[in-house]
CSV table of N, CA and C in Angstrom, one decimal:
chain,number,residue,atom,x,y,z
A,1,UNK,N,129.7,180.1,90.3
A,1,UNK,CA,129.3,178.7,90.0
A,1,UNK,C,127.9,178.4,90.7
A,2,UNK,N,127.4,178.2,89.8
A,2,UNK,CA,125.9,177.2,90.2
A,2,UNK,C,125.9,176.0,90.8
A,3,UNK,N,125.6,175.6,92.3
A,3,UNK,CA,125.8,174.4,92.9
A,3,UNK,C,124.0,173.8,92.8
A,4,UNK,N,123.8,172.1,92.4
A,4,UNK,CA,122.2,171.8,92.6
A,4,UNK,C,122.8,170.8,92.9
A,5,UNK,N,122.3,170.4,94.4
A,5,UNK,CA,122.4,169.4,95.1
A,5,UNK,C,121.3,168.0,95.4
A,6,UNK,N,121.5,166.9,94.7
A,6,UNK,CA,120.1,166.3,94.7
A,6,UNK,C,121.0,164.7,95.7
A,7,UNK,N,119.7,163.7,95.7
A,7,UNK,CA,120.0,162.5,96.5
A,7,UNK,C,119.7,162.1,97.4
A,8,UNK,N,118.5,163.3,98.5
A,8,UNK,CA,118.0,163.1,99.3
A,8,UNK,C,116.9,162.1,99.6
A,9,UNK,N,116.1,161.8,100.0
A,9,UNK,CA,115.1,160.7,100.1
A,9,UNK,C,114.8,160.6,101.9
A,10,UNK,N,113.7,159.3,101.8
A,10,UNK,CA,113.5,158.7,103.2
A,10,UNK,C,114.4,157.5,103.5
A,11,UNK,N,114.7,156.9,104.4
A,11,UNK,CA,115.6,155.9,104.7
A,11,UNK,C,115.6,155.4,106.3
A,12,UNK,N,115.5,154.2,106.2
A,12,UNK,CA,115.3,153.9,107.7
A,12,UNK,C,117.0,153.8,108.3
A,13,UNK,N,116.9,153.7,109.6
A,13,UNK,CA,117.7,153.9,110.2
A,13,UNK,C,119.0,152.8,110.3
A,14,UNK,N,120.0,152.9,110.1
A,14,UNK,CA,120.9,152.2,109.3
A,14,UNK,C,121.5,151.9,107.7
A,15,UNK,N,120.6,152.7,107.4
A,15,UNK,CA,120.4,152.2,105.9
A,15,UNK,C,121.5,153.8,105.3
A,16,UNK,N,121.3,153.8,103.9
A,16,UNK,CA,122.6,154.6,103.0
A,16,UNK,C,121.8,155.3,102.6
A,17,UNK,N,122.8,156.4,101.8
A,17,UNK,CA,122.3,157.4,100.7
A,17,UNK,C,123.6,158.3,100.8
A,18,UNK,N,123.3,157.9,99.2
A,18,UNK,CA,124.9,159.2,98.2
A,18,UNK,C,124.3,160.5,97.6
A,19,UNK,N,124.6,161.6,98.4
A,19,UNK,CA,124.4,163.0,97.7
A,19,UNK,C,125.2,163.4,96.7
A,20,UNK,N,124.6,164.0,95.9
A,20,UNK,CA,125.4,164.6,94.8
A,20,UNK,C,125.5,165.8,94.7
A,21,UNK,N,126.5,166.5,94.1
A,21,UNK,CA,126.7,168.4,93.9
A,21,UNK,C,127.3,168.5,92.7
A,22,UNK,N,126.1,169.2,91.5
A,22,UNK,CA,126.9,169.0,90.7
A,22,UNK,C,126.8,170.4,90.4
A,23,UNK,N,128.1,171.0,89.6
A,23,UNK,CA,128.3,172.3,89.2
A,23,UNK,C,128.0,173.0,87.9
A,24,UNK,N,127.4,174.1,87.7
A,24,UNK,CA,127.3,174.5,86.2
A,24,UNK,C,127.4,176.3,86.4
A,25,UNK,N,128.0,176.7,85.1
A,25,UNK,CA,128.5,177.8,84.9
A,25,UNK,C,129.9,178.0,84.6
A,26,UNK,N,130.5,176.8,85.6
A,26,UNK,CA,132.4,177.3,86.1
A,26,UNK,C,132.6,175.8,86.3
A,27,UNK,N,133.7,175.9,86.3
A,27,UNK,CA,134.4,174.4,87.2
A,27,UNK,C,134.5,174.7,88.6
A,28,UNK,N,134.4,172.8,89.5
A,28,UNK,CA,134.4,173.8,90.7
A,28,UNK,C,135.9,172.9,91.4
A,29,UNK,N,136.7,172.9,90.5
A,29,UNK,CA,138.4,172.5,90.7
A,29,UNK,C,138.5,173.3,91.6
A,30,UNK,N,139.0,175.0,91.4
A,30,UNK,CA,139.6,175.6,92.1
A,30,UNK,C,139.3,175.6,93.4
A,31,UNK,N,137.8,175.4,93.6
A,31,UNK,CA,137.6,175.0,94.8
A,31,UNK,C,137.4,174.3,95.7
A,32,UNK,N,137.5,175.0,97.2
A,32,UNK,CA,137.1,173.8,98.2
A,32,UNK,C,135.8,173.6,98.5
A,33,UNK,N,134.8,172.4,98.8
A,33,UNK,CA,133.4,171.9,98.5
A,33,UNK,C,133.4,171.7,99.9
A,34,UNK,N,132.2,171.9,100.3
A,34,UNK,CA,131.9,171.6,102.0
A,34,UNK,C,130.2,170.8,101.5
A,35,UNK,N,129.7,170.3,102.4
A,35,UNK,CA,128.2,169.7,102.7
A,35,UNK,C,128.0,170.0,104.5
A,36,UNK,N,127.0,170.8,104.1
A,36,UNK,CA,126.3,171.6,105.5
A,36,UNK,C,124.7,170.7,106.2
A,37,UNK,N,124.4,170.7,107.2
A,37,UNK,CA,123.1,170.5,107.1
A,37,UNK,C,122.6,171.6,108.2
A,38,UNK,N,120.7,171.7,108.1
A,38,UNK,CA,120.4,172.1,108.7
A,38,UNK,C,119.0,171.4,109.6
A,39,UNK,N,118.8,171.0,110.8
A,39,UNK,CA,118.1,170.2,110.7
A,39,UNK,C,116.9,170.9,111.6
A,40,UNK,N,115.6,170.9,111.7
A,40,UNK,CA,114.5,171.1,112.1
A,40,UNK,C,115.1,172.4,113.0
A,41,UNK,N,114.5,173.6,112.9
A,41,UNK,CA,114.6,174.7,114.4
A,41,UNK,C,116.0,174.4,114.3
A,42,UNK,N,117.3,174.5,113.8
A,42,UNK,CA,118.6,175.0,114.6
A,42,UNK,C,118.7,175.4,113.2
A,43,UNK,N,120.7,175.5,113.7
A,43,UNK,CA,121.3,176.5,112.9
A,43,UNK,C,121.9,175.4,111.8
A,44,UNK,N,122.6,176.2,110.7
A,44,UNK,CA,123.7,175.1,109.8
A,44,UNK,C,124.5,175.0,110.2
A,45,UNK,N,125.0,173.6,110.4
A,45,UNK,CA,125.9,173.4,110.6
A,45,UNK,C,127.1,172.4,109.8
A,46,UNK,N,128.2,172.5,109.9
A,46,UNK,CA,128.7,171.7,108.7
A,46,UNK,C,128.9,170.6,109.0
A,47,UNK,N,129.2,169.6,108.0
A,47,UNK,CA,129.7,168.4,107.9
A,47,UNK,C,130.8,167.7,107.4
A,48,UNK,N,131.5,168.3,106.7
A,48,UNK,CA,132.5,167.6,105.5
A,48,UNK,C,133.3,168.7,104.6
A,49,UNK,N,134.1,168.6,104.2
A,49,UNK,CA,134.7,169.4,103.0
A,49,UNK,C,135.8,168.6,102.7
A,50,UNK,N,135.8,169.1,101.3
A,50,UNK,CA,137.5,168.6,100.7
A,50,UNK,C,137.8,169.5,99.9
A,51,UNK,N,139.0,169.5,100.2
A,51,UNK,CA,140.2,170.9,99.3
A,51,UNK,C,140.2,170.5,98.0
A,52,UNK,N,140.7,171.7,97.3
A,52,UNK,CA,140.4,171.7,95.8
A,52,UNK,C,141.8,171.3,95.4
A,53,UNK,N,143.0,171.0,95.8
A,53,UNK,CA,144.3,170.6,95.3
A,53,UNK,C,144.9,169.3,95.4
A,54,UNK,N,144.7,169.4,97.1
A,54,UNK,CA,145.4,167.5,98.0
A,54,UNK,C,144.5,166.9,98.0
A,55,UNK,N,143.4,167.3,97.5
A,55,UNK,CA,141.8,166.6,98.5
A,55,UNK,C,141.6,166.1,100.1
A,56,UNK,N,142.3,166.8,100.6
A,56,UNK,CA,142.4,166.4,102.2
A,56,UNK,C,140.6,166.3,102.5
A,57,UNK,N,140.3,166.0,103.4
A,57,UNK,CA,138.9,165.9,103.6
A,57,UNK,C,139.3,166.2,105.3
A,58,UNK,N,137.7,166.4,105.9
A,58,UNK,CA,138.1,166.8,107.0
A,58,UNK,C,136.4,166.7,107.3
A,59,UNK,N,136.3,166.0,108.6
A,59,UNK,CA,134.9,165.8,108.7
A,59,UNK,C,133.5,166.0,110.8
A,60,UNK,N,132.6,166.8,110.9
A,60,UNK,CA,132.7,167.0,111.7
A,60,UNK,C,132.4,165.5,113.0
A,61,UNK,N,132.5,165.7,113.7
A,61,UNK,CA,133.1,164.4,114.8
A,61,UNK,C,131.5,163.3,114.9
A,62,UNK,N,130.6,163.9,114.6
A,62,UNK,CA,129.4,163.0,114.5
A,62,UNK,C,129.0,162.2,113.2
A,63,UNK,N,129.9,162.6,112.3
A,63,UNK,CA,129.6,161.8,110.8
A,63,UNK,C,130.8,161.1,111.1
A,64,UNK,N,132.3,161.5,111.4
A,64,UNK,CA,132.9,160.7,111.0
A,64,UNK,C,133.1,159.1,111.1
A,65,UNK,N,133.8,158.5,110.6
A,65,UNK,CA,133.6,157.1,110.2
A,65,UNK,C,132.0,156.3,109.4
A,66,UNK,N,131.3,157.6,109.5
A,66,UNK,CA,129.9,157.0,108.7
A,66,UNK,C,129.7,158.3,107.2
A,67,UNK,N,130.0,158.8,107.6
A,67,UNK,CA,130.5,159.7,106.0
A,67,UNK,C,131.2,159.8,105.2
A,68,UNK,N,131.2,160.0,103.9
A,68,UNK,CA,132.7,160.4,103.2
A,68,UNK,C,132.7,161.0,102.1
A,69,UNK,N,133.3,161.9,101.7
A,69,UNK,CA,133.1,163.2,101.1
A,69,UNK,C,134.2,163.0,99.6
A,70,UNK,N,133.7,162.9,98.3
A,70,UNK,CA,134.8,162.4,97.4
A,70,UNK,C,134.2,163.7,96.4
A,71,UNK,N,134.9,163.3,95.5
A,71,UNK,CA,134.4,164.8,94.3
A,71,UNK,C,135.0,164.4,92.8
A,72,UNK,N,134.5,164.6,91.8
A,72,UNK,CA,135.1,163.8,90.3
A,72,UNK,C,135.0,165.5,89.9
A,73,UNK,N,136.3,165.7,89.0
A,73,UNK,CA,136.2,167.3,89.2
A,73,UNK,C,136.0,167.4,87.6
A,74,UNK,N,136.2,166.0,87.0
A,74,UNK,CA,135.6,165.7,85.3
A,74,UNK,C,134.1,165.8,85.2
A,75,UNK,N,133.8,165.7,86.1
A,75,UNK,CA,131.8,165.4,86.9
A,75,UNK,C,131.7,166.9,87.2
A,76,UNK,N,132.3,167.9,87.5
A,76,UNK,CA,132.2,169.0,88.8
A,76,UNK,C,131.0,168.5,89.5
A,77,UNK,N,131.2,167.6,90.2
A,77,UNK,CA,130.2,167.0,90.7
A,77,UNK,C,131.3,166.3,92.1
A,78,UNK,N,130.7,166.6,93.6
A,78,UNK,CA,131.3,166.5,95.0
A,78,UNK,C,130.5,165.7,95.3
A,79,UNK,N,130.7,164.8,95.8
A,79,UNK,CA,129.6,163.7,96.5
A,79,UNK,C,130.1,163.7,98.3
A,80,UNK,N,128.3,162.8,98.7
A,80,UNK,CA,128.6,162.4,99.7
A,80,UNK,C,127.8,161.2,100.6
A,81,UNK,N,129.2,160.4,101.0
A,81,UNK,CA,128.2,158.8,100.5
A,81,UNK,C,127.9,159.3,102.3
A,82,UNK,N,126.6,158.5,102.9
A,82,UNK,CA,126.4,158.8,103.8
A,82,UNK,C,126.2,157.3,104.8
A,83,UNK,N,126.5,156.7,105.5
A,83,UNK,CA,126.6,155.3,105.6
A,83,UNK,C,125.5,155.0,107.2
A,84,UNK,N,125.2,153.9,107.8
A,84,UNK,CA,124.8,153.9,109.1
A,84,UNK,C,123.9,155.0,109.4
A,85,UNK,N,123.2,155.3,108.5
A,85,UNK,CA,122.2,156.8,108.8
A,85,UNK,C,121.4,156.3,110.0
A,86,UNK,N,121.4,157.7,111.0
A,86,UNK,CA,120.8,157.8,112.5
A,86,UNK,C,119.6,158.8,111.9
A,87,UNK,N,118.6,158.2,113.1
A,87,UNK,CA,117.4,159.3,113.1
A,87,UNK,C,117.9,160.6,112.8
A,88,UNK,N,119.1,161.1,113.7
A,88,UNK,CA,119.5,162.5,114.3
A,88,UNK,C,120.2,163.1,112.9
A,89,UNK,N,120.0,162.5,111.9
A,89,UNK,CA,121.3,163.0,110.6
A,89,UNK,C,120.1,163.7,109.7
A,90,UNK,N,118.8,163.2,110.4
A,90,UNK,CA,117.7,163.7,109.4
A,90,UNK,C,118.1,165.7,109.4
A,91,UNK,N,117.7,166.0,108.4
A,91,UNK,CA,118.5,167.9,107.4
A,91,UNK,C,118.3,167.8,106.2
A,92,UNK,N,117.9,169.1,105.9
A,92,UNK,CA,118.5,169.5,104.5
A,92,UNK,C,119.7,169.3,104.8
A,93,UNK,N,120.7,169.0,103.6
A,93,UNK,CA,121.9,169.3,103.1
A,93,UNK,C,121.9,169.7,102.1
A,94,UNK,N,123.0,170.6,102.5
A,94,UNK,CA,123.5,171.9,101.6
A,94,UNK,C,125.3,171.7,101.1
A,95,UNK,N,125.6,171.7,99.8
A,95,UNK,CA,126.2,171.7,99.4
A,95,UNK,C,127.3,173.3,99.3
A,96,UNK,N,128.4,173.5,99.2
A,96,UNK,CA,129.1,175.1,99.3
A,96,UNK,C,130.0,174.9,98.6
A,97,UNK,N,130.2,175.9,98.2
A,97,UNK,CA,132.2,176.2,96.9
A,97,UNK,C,132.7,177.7,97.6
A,98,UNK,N,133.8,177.0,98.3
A,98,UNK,CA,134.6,178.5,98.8
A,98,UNK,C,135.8,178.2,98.6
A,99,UNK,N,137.0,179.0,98.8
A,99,UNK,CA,138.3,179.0,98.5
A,99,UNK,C,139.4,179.1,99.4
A,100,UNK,N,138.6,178.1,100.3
A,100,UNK,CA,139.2,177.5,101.8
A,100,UNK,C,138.8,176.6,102.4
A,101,UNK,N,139.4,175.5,102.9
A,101,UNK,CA,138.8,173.7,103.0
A,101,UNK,C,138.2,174.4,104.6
A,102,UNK,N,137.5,175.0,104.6
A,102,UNK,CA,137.0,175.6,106.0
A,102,UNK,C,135.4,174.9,106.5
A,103,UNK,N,135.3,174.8,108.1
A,103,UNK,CA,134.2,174.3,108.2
A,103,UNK,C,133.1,175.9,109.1
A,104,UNK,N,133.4,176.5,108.0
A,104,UNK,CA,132.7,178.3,108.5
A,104,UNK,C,131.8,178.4,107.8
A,105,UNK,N,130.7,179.3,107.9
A,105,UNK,CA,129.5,179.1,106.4
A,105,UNK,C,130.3,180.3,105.7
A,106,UNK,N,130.9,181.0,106.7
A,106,UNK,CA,131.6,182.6,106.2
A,106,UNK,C,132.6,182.3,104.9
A,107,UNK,N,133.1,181.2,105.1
A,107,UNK,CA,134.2,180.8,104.0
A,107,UNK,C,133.7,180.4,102.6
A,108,UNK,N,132.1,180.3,102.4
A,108,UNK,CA,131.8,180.1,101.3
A,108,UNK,C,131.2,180.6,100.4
A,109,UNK,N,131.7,180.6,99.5
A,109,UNK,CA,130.6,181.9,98.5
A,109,UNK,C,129.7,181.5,97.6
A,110,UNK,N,129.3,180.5,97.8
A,110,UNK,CA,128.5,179.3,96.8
A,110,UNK,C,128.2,178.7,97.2
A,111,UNK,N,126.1,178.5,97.6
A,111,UNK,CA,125.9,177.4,98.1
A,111,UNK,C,124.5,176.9,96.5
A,112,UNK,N,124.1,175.7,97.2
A,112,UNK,CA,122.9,174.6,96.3
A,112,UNK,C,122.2,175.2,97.1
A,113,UNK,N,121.2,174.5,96.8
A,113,UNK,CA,119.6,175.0,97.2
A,113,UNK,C,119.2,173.8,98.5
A,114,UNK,N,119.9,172.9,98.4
A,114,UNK,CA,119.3,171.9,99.6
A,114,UNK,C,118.4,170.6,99.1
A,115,UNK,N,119.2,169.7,99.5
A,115,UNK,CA,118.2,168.1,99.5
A,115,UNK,C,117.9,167.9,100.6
A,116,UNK,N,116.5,167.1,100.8
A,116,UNK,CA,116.3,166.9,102.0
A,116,UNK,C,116.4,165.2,102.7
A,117,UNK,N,117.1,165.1,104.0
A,117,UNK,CA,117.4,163.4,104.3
A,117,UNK,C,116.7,163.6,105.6
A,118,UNK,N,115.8,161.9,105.2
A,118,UNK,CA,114.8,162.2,106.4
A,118,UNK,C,115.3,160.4,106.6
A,119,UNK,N,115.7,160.5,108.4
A,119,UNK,CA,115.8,159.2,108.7
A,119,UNK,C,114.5,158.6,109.5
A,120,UNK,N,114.5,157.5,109.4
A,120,UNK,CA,113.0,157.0,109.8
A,120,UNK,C,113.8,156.0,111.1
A,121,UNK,N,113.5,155.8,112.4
A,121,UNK,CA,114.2,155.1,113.2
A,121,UNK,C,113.2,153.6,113.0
């Protein structure tokens, strides 16, 4: 599956932004969807995923309560609304389709190419 990830922009600090991941080639039902970022000099690291069956979501400890991770599998399209955006959230995000609600980059075999979210304090 082809993942293109768009919705990035500038944003001052506080303020929103909804990423999108939409899918082409395949559906991406069977799978679980993660959103990664990478931000200036470090490594990727992840943010979110939801499973391809229960939709459990599961999110890492610095987004949670300001992110949230939904998916329309009629859309093959995974979103992610991003809420109270911090200087520090500024990354590419990266979108993934793997066949495990894992927060590993190892668990995924399909990623997007990257939007970029730049927060302005």
């Amino acid at each position: 599956v082809q993942l293109q990830a768009s919705g990035g922009g500038l944003v001052q600090a506080g303020g929103s932004l909804r990423l999108s991941c939409t899918g082409s080639g395949r559906t991406i039902r069977p799978y679980s969807m993660g959103w990664f970022l990478q931000a200036p000099g470090k490594e990727r690291e992840f943010v979110a995923v939801i499973s391809s069956s229960d939709l459990r979501t599961s999110y890492a400890d610095s987004v949670k309560g300001r992110f949230t991770i939904s998916r329309d599998n009629a859309k093959n399209t995974v979103y992610l609304q991003m809420n109270s955006l911090k200087p520090e959230d500024t990354a590419v995000y990266y979108c993934a389709a793997g066949y495990s609600p894992s927060a590993l980059l190892s668990a995924y075999d399909y990623w997007g190419q990257g939007t970029l979210v730049t927060v302005s304090s």
